PDB file of C-alpha atoms in Angstrom:
ATOM      1  CA  MET N   1      98.655 215.503 178.498  1.00 69.00           C
ATOM      2  CA  LYS N   2     101.141 214.937 175.285  1.00 76.00           C
ATOM      3  CA  LYS N   3     100.220 218.478 173.041  1.00 87.00           C
ATOM      4  CA  GLY N   4      99.370 216.719 169.492  1.00 92.00           C
ATOM      5  CA  ARG N   5      99.615 218.652 166.509  1.00 95.00           C
ATOM      6  CA  ILE N   6      95.771 217.687 164.695  1.00 96.00           C
ATOM      7  CA  LEU N   7      95.236 218.290 161.061  1.00 96.00           C
ATOM      8  CA  HIS N   8      90.604 219.623 160.746  1.00 97.00           C
ATOM      9  CA  LEU N   9      89.124 218.495 157.174  1.00 97.00           C
ATOM     10  CA  GLU N  10      86.672 220.617 157.175  1.00 96.00           C
ATOM     11  CA  ASP N  11      84.472 223.219 154.995  1.00 95.00           C
ATOM     12  CA  ASP N  12      82.303 224.378 157.475  1.00 95.00           C
ATOM     13  CA  PRO N  13      84.274 227.133 159.521  1.00 96.00           C
ATOM     14  CA  GLN N  14      80.802 226.755 161.707  1.00 96.00           C
ATOM     15  CA  TRP N  15      82.728 223.177 162.682  1.00 96.00           C
ATOM     16  CA  VAL N  16      86.217 224.314 162.785  1.00 96.00           C
ATOM     17  CA  GLU N  17      84.944 226.469 165.025  1.00 96.00           C
ATOM     18  CA  ASN N  18      83.188 224.067 167.264  1.00 96.00           C
ATOM     19  CA  VAL N  19      85.490 221.674 167.166  1.00 96.00           C
ATOM     20  CA  GLN N  20      88.475 224.142 167.900  1.00 95.00           C
ATOM     21  CA  LYS N  21      85.884 225.076 171.676  1.00 94.00           C
ATOM     22  CA  LEU N  22      85.359 221.609 172.669  1.00 94.00           C
ATOM     23  CA  LEU N  23      89.175 220.577 172.367  1.00 93.00           C
ATOM     24  CA  GLY N  24      90.421 224.205 173.707  1.00 90.00           C
ATOM     25  CA  SER N  25      94.019 224.305 173.517  1.00 90.00           C
ATOM     26  CA  SER N  26      94.882 220.931 174.749  1.00 88.00           C
ATOM     27  CA  HIS N  27      96.483 220.411 171.163  1.00 93.00           C
ATOM     28  CA  ASP N  28      97.624 222.091 168.053  1.00 95.00           C
ATOM     29  CA  LEU N  29      94.985 222.198 165.834  1.00 96.00           C
ATOM     30  CA  TYR N  30      95.766 222.887 162.075  1.00 96.00           C
ATOM     31  CA  ALA N  31      92.542 223.159 159.438  1.00 97.00           C
ATOM     32  CA  ALA N  32      92.118 223.284 155.660  1.00 96.00           C
ATOM     33  CA  ALA N  33      88.832 223.429 153.697  1.00 95.00           C
ATOM     34  CA  SER N  34      90.259 221.151 150.756  1.00 94.00           C
ATOM     35  CA  PRO N  35      92.018 218.289 150.347  1.00 92.00           C
ATOM     36  CA  LYS N  36      94.569 220.267 148.533  1.00 92.00           C
ATOM     37  CA  GLU N  37      94.649 222.418 151.801  1.00 94.00           C
ATOM     38  CA  ALA N  38      94.823 219.562 154.166  1.00 93.00           C
ATOM     39  CA  ALA N  39      97.546 218.467 151.684  1.00 91.00           C
ATOM     40  CA  SER N  40      99.527 221.653 151.851  1.00 92.00           C
ATOM     41  CA  LEU N  41      99.959 221.742 155.564  1.00 93.00           C
ATOM     42  CA  PHE N  42     101.613 218.268 154.955  1.00 88.00           C
ATOM     43  CA  MET N  43     104.150 219.591 153.109  1.00 88.00           C
ATOM     44  CA  GLU N  44     104.741 222.642 155.500  1.00 91.00           C
ATOM     45  CA  MET N  45     104.122 220.592 158.385  1.00 89.00           C
ATOM     46  CA  ALA N  46     107.402 218.009 156.354  1.00 86.00           C
ATOM     47  CA  ASN N  47     109.202 220.677 155.724  1.00 87.00           C
ATOM     48  CA  GLU N  48     110.067 221.349 159.298  1.00 90.00           C
ATOM     49  CA  ASN N  49     110.167 217.970 159.934  1.00 88.00           C
ATOM     50  CA  LEU N  50     107.259 217.261 161.941  1.00 89.00           C
ATOM     51  CA  LYS N  51     104.194 215.284 161.895  1.00 89.00           C
ATOM     52  CA  PHE N  52     100.675 215.188 162.209  1.00 93.00           C
ATOM     53  CA  ASP N  53      99.216 213.363 165.056  1.00 93.00           C
ATOM     54  CA  LEU N  54      96.276 212.979 164.276  1.00 95.00           C
ATOM     55  CA  ALA N  55      93.719 214.008 161.259  1.00 96.00           C
ATOM     56  CA  ILE N  56      89.953 214.342 162.145  1.00 97.00           C
ATOM     57  CA  ILE N  57      88.072 214.355 158.546  1.00 97.00           C
ATOM     58  CA  ASP N  58      84.919 215.357 158.002  1.00 96.00           C
ATOM     59  CA  ILE N  59      83.372 212.831 154.856  1.00 94.00           C
ATOM     60  CA  SER N  60      81.152 215.687 153.367  1.00 92.00           C
ATOM     61  CA  LEU N  61      83.217 218.628 152.022  1.00 92.00           C
ATOM     62  CA  ILE N  62      80.233 219.920 150.065  1.00 89.00           C
ATOM     63  CA  LEU N  63      78.113 222.137 152.419  1.00 87.00           C
ATOM     64  CA  HIS N  64      74.872 220.739 152.688  1.00 87.00           C
ATOM     65  CA  ASP N  65      75.171 217.450 150.060  1.00 89.00           C
ATOM     66  CA  ALA N  66      74.917 214.350 152.089  1.00 89.00           C
ATOM     67  CA  HIS N  67      76.505 212.140 149.218  1.00 90.00           C
ATOM     68  CA  ASP N  68      79.697 214.104 149.016  1.00 89.00           C
ATOM     69  CA  LYS N  69      82.357 211.403 149.809  1.00 90.00           C
ATOM     70  CA  LYS N  70      85.965 214.044 149.015  1.00 92.00           C
ATOM     71  CA  GLY N  71      86.655 213.742 153.154  1.00 93.00           C
ATOM     72  CA  PHE N  72      86.818 209.810 151.864  1.00 92.00           C
ATOM     73  CA  GLU N  73      88.762 210.266 149.141  1.00 91.00           C
ATOM     74  CA  PHE N  74      91.601 212.464 150.757  1.00 92.00           C
ATOM     75  CA  ILE N  75      91.441 208.676 153.225  1.00 92.00           C
ATOM     76  CA  GLU N  76      92.332 206.564 150.702  1.00 88.00           C
ATOM     77  CA  ALA N  77      95.012 209.831 149.000  1.00 89.00           C
ATOM     78  CA  LEU N  78      96.489 209.349 152.891  1.00 88.00           C
ATOM     79  CA  GLU N  79      96.452 205.855 152.911  1.00 84.00           C
ATOM     80  CA  GLU N  80      97.544 205.077 149.163  1.00 83.00           C
ATOM     81  CA  SER N  81     100.832 207.551 150.241  1.00 84.00           C
ATOM     82  CA  GLY N  82     101.146 206.060 152.737  1.00 81.00           C
ATOM     83  CA  VAL N  83     101.938 208.936 154.876  1.00 82.00           C
ATOM     84  CA  MET N  84      99.689 208.546 157.448  1.00 79.00           C
ATOM     85  CA  GLU N  85     100.939 205.436 158.388  1.00 77.00           C
ATOM     86  CA  GLY N  86     100.637 204.623 161.752  1.00 73.00           C
ATOM     87  CA  HIS N  87      98.419 207.343 162.892  1.00 79.00           C
ATOM     88  CA  LYS N  88      95.127 208.029 163.453  1.00 92.00           C
ATOM     89  CA  ILE N  89      91.876 209.371 161.761  1.00 95.00           C
ATOM     90  CA  ILE N  90      88.607 209.956 163.137  1.00 96.00           C
ATOM     91  CA  VAL N  91      85.968 210.739 161.024  1.00 95.00           C
ATOM     92  CA  LEU N  92      83.423 213.822 162.233  1.00 95.00           C
ATOM     93  CA  THR N  93      80.458 213.672 159.984  1.00 93.00           C
ATOM     94  CA  GLY N  94      76.902 215.150 159.413  1.00 93.00           C
ATOM     95  CA  TYR N  95      75.675 211.915 157.567  1.00 90.00           C
ATOM     96  CA  PRO N  96      77.355 208.977 159.809  1.00 86.00           C
ATOM     97  CA  GLU N  97      74.130 206.746 158.110  1.00 83.00           C
ATOM     98  CA  VAL N  98      74.045 207.650 154.611  1.00 85.00           C
ATOM     99  CA  ASP N  99      75.664 205.271 152.072  1.00 81.00           C
ATOM    100  CA  GLN N 100      76.655 202.793 155.719  1.00 83.00           C
ATOM    101  CA  ASN N 101      79.896 205.720 155.916  1.00 87.00           C
ATOM    102  CA  TRP N 102      81.015 204.507 159.401  1.00 90.00           C
ATOM    103  CA  ARG N 103      81.502 200.891 158.090  1.00 89.00           C
ATOM    104  CA  LYS N 104      83.347 202.263 155.263  1.00 88.00           C
ATOM    105  CA  ALA N 105      85.336 204.630 157.721  1.00 91.00           C
ATOM    106  CA  PHE N 106      86.144 201.424 160.567  1.00 91.00           C
ATOM    107  CA  ARG N 107      86.373 199.183 157.606  1.00 88.00           C
ATOM    108  CA  ASP N 108      88.656 199.981 155.234  1.00 87.00           C
ATOM    109  CA  PHE N 109      90.692 202.903 157.533  1.00 86.00           C
ATOM    110  CA  ASP N 110      90.775 201.490 161.095  1.00 83.00           C
ATOM    111  CA  VAL N 111      89.063 204.825 161.823  1.00 92.00           C
ATOM    112  CA  VAL N 112      89.741 205.285 166.219  1.00 92.00           C
ATOM    113  CA  ASP N 113      86.337 206.070 165.810  1.00 94.00           C
ATOM    114  CA  VAL N 114      83.288 207.467 164.087  1.00 94.00           C
ATOM    115  CA  PHE N 115      81.444 210.899 165.186  1.00 94.00           C
ATOM    116  CA  ASP N 116      78.311 211.671 164.900  1.00 94.00           C
ATOM    117  CA  LYS N 117      77.398 215.360 164.372  1.00 94.00           C
ATOM    118  CA  GLY N 118      74.000 215.827 164.852  1.00 94.00           C
ATOM    119  CA  THR N 119      74.719 213.955 167.737  1.00 93.00           C
ATOM    120  CA  LEU N 120      78.575 215.405 168.998  1.00 93.00           C
ATOM    121  CA  ILE N 121      78.044 217.883 172.132  1.00 91.00           C
ATOM    122  CA  ASP N 122      75.826 214.227 174.116  1.00 93.00           C
ATOM    123  CA  ASN N 123      79.453 212.463 173.193  1.00 93.00           C
ATOM    124  CA  LYS N 124      82.243 215.471 173.910  1.00 94.00           C
ATOM    125  CA  ALA N 125      83.464 213.377 176.790  1.00 95.00           C
ATOM    126  CA  GLU N 126      84.319 210.629 174.734  1.00 95.00           C
ATOM    127  CA  PHE N 127      85.584 212.741 171.663  1.00 96.00           C
ATOM    128  CA  ILE N 128      87.608 214.532 173.264  1.00 95.00           C
ATOM    129  CA  LYS N 129      88.510 211.194 175.301  1.00 94.00           C
ATOM    130  CA  GLU N 130      89.872 209.369 171.935  1.00 94.00           C
ATOM    131  CA  VAL N 131      90.793 212.772 170.503  1.00 95.00           C
ATOM    132  CA  SER N 132      93.819 212.185 173.400  1.00 93.00           C
ATOM    133  CA  GLU N 133      94.305 209.377 172.995  1.00 92.00           C
ATOM    134  CA  ALA N 134      94.956 208.582 170.358  1.00 91.00           C
ATOM    135  CA  ILE N 135      97.428 211.343 170.220  1.00 91.00           C
ATOM    136  CA  LYS N 136      99.135 209.973 173.069  1.00 87.00           C
ATOM    137  CA  ASN N 137      99.108 206.395 171.482  1.00 73.00           C
TER     138      ASN N 137
ATOM    139  CA  MET T   1      96.097 179.847 144.314  1.00 66.00           C
ATOM    140  CA  ALA T   2      96.709 179.070 147.248  1.00 85.00           C
ATOM    141  CA  THR T   3      93.578 178.070 149.649  1.00 92.00           C
ATOM    142  CA  LYS T   4      92.121 180.278 151.921  1.00 94.00           C
ATOM    143  CA  LYS T   5      91.730 178.944 155.248  1.00 95.00           C
ATOM    144  CA  LEU T   6      88.090 180.027 156.915  1.00 96.00           C
ATOM    145  CA  LEU T   7      86.148 179.592 159.930  1.00 96.00           C
ATOM    146  CA  PHE T   8      82.821 179.109 160.791  1.00 97.00           C
ATOM    147  CA  ILE T   9      81.691 179.661 164.418  1.00 96.00           C
ATOM    148  CA  ASP T  10      77.509 180.164 164.685  1.00 96.00           C
ATOM    149  CA  PRO T  11      74.912 178.268 166.022  1.00 95.00           C
ATOM    150  CA  HIS T  12      72.780 177.299 163.072  1.00 96.00           C
ATOM    151  CA  LYS T  13      73.867 173.334 162.464  1.00 96.00           C
ATOM    152  CA  ASP T  14      72.253 173.234 158.907  1.00 97.00           C
ATOM    153  CA  TRP T  15      73.900 176.757 158.515  1.00 97.00           C
ATOM    154  CA  LEU T  16      77.220 175.649 158.951  1.00 97.00           C
ATOM    155  CA  LYS T  17      76.479 172.504 156.718  1.00 97.00           C
ATOM    156  CA  LEU T  18      75.415 174.371 153.835  1.00 98.00           C
ATOM    157  CA  VAL T  19      78.946 176.732 154.714  1.00 98.00           C
ATOM    158  CA  LYS T  20      81.389 173.323 154.435  1.00 97.00           C
ATOM    159  CA  SER T  21      78.687 172.256 151.289  1.00 97.00           C
ATOM    160  CA  THR T  22      79.559 175.106 149.527  1.00 97.00           C
ATOM    161  CA  LEU T  23      82.673 176.439 150.667  1.00 97.00           C
ATOM    162  CA  LYS T  24      85.186 173.704 148.659  1.00 95.00           C
ATOM    163  CA  PRO T  25      88.725 172.727 148.218  1.00 95.00           C
ATOM    164  CA  PRO T  26      91.040 173.276 146.661  1.00 95.00           C
ATOM    165  CA  GLU T  27      89.517 176.801 146.955  1.00 95.00           C
ATOM    166  CA  TYR T  28      89.135 176.497 150.678  1.00 96.00           C
ATOM    167  CA  ASP T  29      89.894 174.483 153.848  1.00 96.00           C
ATOM    168  CA  ALA T  30      86.586 176.015 155.827  1.00 96.00           C
ATOM    169  CA  MET T  31      85.913 174.888 159.200  1.00 95.00           C
ATOM    170  CA  ILE T  32      82.629 174.856 161.281  1.00 96.00           C
ATOM    171  CA  SER T  33      82.124 175.155 164.827  1.00 95.00           C
ATOM    172  CA  PRO T  34      78.583 175.592 166.597  1.00 95.00           C
ATOM    173  CA  THR T  35      80.249 177.132 169.535  1.00 94.00           C
ATOM    174  CA  LEU T  36      83.297 179.607 170.071  1.00 90.00           C
ATOM    175  CA  ASP T  37      84.955 176.685 172.686  1.00 88.00           C
ATOM    176  CA  PHE T  38      86.137 175.313 169.156  1.00 84.00           C
ATOM    177  CA  LEU T  39      88.499 179.156 168.925  1.00 83.00           C
ATOM    178  CA  LEU T  40      89.432 179.001 171.872  1.00 83.00           C
ATOM    179  CA  LYS T  41      90.976 175.116 172.183  1.00 86.00           C
ATOM    180  CA  ILE T  42      92.534 176.227 168.674  1.00 82.00           C
ATOM    181  CA  ASP T  43      96.873 175.955 168.758  1.00 81.00           C
ATOM    182  CA  ALA T  44      98.394 178.988 168.803  1.00 75.00           C
ATOM    183  CA  ASN T  45     100.297 178.464 164.796  1.00 83.00           C
ATOM    184  CA  GLU T  46      97.082 177.608 163.890  1.00 86.00           C
ATOM    185  CA  HIS T  47      96.280 180.514 161.003  1.00 88.00           C
ATOM    186  CA  PHE T  48      92.922 181.300 159.272  1.00 92.00           C
ATOM    187  CA  ASP T  49      92.533 183.559 156.836  1.00 92.00           C
ATOM    188  CA  LEU T  50      88.907 184.770 158.036  1.00 95.00           C
ATOM    189  CA  VAL T  51      86.593 183.957 160.649  1.00 95.00           C
ATOM    190  CA  PHE T  52      83.259 184.105 160.829  1.00 97.00           C
ATOM    191  CA  ILE T  53      80.708 184.688 163.884  1.00 96.00           C
ATOM    192  CA  GLY T  54      77.238 185.030 163.402  1.00 96.00           C
ATOM    193  CA  LEU T  55      76.480 188.068 165.954  1.00 96.00           C
ATOM    194  CA  GLN T  56      75.155 186.217 169.342  1.00 94.00           C
ATOM    195  CA  LEU T  57      78.046 184.670 169.987  1.00 94.00           C
ATOM    196  CA  ALA T  58      80.572 186.807 169.143  1.00 95.00           C
ATOM    197  CA  LYS T  59      78.260 189.915 171.653  1.00 94.00           C
ATOM    198  CA  GLN T  60      78.734 187.349 174.736  1.00 93.00           C
ATOM    199  CA  ASN T  61      81.688 187.046 173.721  1.00 93.00           C
ATOM    200  CA  ILE T  62      82.989 190.708 172.867  1.00 93.00           C
ATOM    201  CA  LYS T  63      86.128 190.420 175.033  1.00 92.00           C
ATOM    202  CA  THR T  64      87.330 187.049 174.201  1.00 91.00           C
ATOM    203  CA  ILE T  65      86.889 187.734 170.879  1.00 91.00           C
ATOM    204  CA  SER T  66      88.758 191.739 171.268  1.00 92.00           C
ATOM    205  CA  GLY T  67      91.609 189.824 172.769  1.00 90.00           C
ATOM    206  CA  LEU T  68      91.637 187.082 170.120  1.00 88.00           C
ATOM    207  CA  ALA T  69      91.672 189.309 167.141  1.00 87.00           C
ATOM    208  CA  LEU T  70      94.465 191.874 168.773  1.00 83.00           C
ATOM    209  CA  SER T  71      96.588 188.726 169.574  1.00 84.00           C
ATOM    210  CA  TYR T  72      95.989 186.737 165.959  1.00 85.00           C
ATOM    211  CA  THR T  73      96.733 188.295 162.492  1.00 83.00           C
ATOM    212  CA  TRP T  74      93.018 186.641 161.721  1.00 87.00           C
ATOM    213  CA  ARG T  75      90.904 188.580 160.067  1.00 91.00           C
ATOM    214  CA  PHE T  76      87.395 188.270 162.042  1.00 94.00           C
ATOM    215  CA  VAL T  77      84.057 189.660 160.169  1.00 96.00           C
ATOM    216  CA  VAL T  78      80.985 189.115 162.632  1.00 96.00           C
ATOM    217  CA  LEU T  79      77.557 188.077 160.840  1.00 97.00           C
ATOM    218  CA  PHE T  80      74.016 190.273 161.697  1.00 95.00           C
ATOM    219  CA  PRO T  81      71.180 189.042 160.774  1.00 93.00           C
ATOM    220  CA  GLY T  82      70.000 191.491 158.820  1.00 88.00           C
ATOM    221  CA  PHE T  83      70.655 195.602 158.399  1.00 86.00           C
ATOM    222  CA  PRO T  84      73.528 195.829 160.301  1.00 86.00           C
ATOM    223  CA  ASP T  85      72.658 198.945 162.720  1.00 86.00           C
ATOM    224  CA  GLN T  86      75.722 201.384 163.624  1.00 84.00           C
ATOM    225  CA  LYS T  87      76.084 201.146 167.510  1.00 87.00           C
ATOM    226  CA  THR T  88      76.265 197.631 167.746  1.00 91.00           C
ATOM    227  CA  ALA T  89      78.284 197.646 164.426  1.00 90.00           C
ATOM    228  CA  ARG T  90      80.354 200.290 166.233  1.00 91.00           C
ATOM    229  CA  ILE T  91      81.393 198.300 169.721  1.00 92.00           C
ATOM    230  CA  MET T  92      82.297 195.125 167.358  1.00 93.00           C
ATOM    231  CA  PHE T  93      84.198 197.650 164.821  1.00 93.00           C
ATOM    232  CA  LYS T  94      85.703 199.045 168.530  1.00 91.00           C
ATOM    233  CA  SER T  95      86.769 195.837 170.094  1.00 92.00           C
ATOM    234  CA  GLY T  96      88.718 194.935 167.083  1.00 91.00           C
ATOM    235  CA  ILE T  97      86.757 193.292 164.612  1.00 92.00           C
ATOM    236  CA  ARG T  98      87.397 193.546 160.912  1.00 91.00           C
ATOM    237  CA  ASP T  99      84.347 193.418 159.170  1.00 93.00           C
ATOM    238  CA  ILE T 100      80.458 193.164 159.488  1.00 94.00           C
ATOM    239  CA  SER T 101      78.281 191.639 156.814  1.00 93.00           C
ATOM    240  CA  SER T 102      74.521 190.712 156.830  1.00 94.00           C
ATOM    241  CA  LYS T 103      74.273 186.739 157.382  1.00 96.00           C
ATOM    242  CA  PRO T 104      74.287 185.803 153.806  1.00 97.00           C
ATOM    243  CA  TYR T 105      71.743 182.361 153.498  1.00 96.00           C
ATOM    244  CA  ASP T 106      72.362 181.095 150.325  1.00 97.00           C
ATOM    245  CA  ALA T 107      74.745 179.066 148.820  1.00 97.00           C
ATOM    246  CA  GLU T 108      75.648 182.001 146.089  1.00 97.00           C
ATOM    247  CA  SER T 109      75.766 184.445 148.655  1.00 97.00           C
ATOM    248  CA  ILE T 110      78.367 183.005 151.266  1.00 97.00           C
ATOM    249  CA  LYS T 111      80.718 182.680 147.303  1.00 97.00           C
ATOM    250  CA  LYS T 112      79.783 186.022 147.064  1.00 97.00           C
ATOM    251  CA  MET T 113      80.644 187.026 150.270  1.00 96.00           C
ATOM    252  CA  VAL T 114      83.553 185.465 150.897  1.00 97.00           C
ATOM    253  CA  GLU T 115      84.916 186.624 147.111  1.00 95.00           C
ATOM    254  CA  GLU T 116      84.624 189.820 148.215  1.00 93.00           C
ATOM    255  CA  GLU T 117      85.910 189.683 151.763  1.00 93.00           C
ATOM    256  CA  ILE T 118      89.330 187.309 150.281  1.00 93.00           C
ATOM    257  CA  ALA T 119      89.401 190.421 147.081  1.00 90.00           C
ATOM    258  CA  TYR T 120      89.353 193.530 150.207  1.00 86.00           C
ATOM    259  CA  VAL T 121      92.119 191.897 152.132  1.00 83.00           C
ATOM    260  CA  LYS T 122      94.366 190.688 148.878  1.00 83.00           C
ATOM    261  CA  LYS T 123      94.403 194.512 148.577  1.00 78.00           C
ATOM    262  CA  LYS T 124      94.616 196.032 151.948  1.00 74.00           C
ATOM    263  CA  ASN T 125      97.534 193.648 151.915  1.00 69.00           C
ATOM    264  CA  HIS T 126      99.325 195.077 149.084  1.00 64.00           C
ATOM    265  CA  ILE T 127      98.998 199.609 150.534  1.00 62.00           C
ATOM    266  CA  ARG T 128     100.674 198.210 153.654  1.00 61.00           C
ATOM    267  CA  ASN T 129     102.951 196.122 152.184  1.00 58.00           C
ATOM    268  CA  ARG T 130     104.958 198.897 150.375  1.00 62.00           C
ATOM    269  CA  GLU T 131     108.321 200.206 151.967  1.00 65.00           C
ATOM    270  CA  ILE T 132     108.361 203.874 150.358  1.00 70.00           C
ATOM    271  CA  ASP T 133     110.463 207.409 152.334  1.00 76.00           C
ATOM    272  CA  PHE T 134     108.430 209.570 153.748  1.00 76.00           C
ATOM    273  CA  ASN T 135     109.397 212.556 151.312  1.00 79.00           C
ATOM    274  CA  THR T 136     108.709 209.956 148.858  1.00 81.00           C
ATOM    275  CA  ARG T 137     105.187 209.680 150.378  1.00 80.00           C
ATOM    276  CA  LEU T 138     104.523 212.825 150.961  1.00 81.00           C
ATOM    277  CA  ASN T 139     105.342 213.677 147.476  1.00 82.00           C
ATOM    278  CA  ARG T 140     102.429 210.591 145.633  1.00 80.00           C
ATOM    279  CA  LEU T 141      99.719 212.572 148.524  1.00 83.00           C
ATOM    280  CA  SER T 142     100.443 215.316 146.228  1.00 82.00           C
ATOM    281  CA  GLU T 143     100.414 213.555 142.939  1.00 80.00           C
ATOM    282  CA  ILE T 144      97.586 211.726 144.170  1.00 78.00           C
ATOM    283  CA  ILE T 145      95.334 215.201 144.940  1.00 79.00           C
ATOM    284  CA  TYR T 146      96.660 217.297 142.205  1.00 77.00           C
ATOM    285  CA  THR T 147      96.372 215.403 139.542  1.00 74.00           C
ATOM    286  CA  PRO T 148      92.540 215.272 137.911  1.00 63.00           C
ATOM    287  CA  SER T 149      90.119 212.130 138.466  1.00 57.00           C
ATOM    288  CA  PRO T 150      90.334 210.335 135.132  1.00 53.00           C
ATOM    289  CA  ALA T 151      93.715 210.904 135.119  1.00 45.00           C
ATOM    290  CA  ARG T 152      94.159 208.952 138.002  1.00 47.00           C
ATOM    291  CA  SER T 153      91.647 205.971 137.180  1.00 44.00           C
ATOM    292  CA  HIS T 154      93.954 206.227 134.044  1.00 41.00           C
ATOM    293  CA  LYS T 155      96.629 205.892 135.474  1.00 40.00           C
ATOM    294  CA  GLN T 156      95.535 202.481 137.888  1.00 36.00           C
TER     295      GLN T 156
END
């Protein structure tokens, strides 16, 4: 299995840990708590002539704020700049239903999938499979 | 403005008639069909800007639609009778459907839905058709992230 480089944009350290535990050491995870940190990681990667294979992005980057959309703003910036062109994005959110976030993710950003944090444990096999397939392709 | 070629597939013939009478040339060339057979018989070189399919037909023929969505550049939109539910919509999106929408039942809403889809495609094509090198992209990402939002809106 190909070991992928994954950017994980997530403000909640508990969820950074959860995803790390789920994916184990099968991939290299680079966690960023804000879009600025994530942009810096892109720069660091580029300086070493490397790119991310996949980005796992949380929509709300303010703890307990269901209506924050900074994750989407970051995906928009990725798309506008073109740095993730040809690469995959998975959305992992605690609020998939709020403002039809799931529709926006699929429609506007061609994401591989949208996972609900509330049910991720039940869907962990699917999550791991989607991550592996996104990296493989 | 180029005529937009549209295809509507839905078993409700009265609704299709309403679509046909709403979306007229020269702005639109709207074709209608109550079954999917029409779509399967179409010449491979045929182009549609948008293909709208009723949910029931989409569900029953999801594998066929998925194959067509992967083979053609046609943008498939599935129309839900009412508010789209996440579970069904997810299956649709993962099968290659490009959008979902609540089915509009009057002329004004039909026109509005089509206009919104066309505007959306235009915006996406604009982003996708750019050819820029990776360093320029990185600089652009940095510029977007580090520029405060009001200035960004001003620039756009």
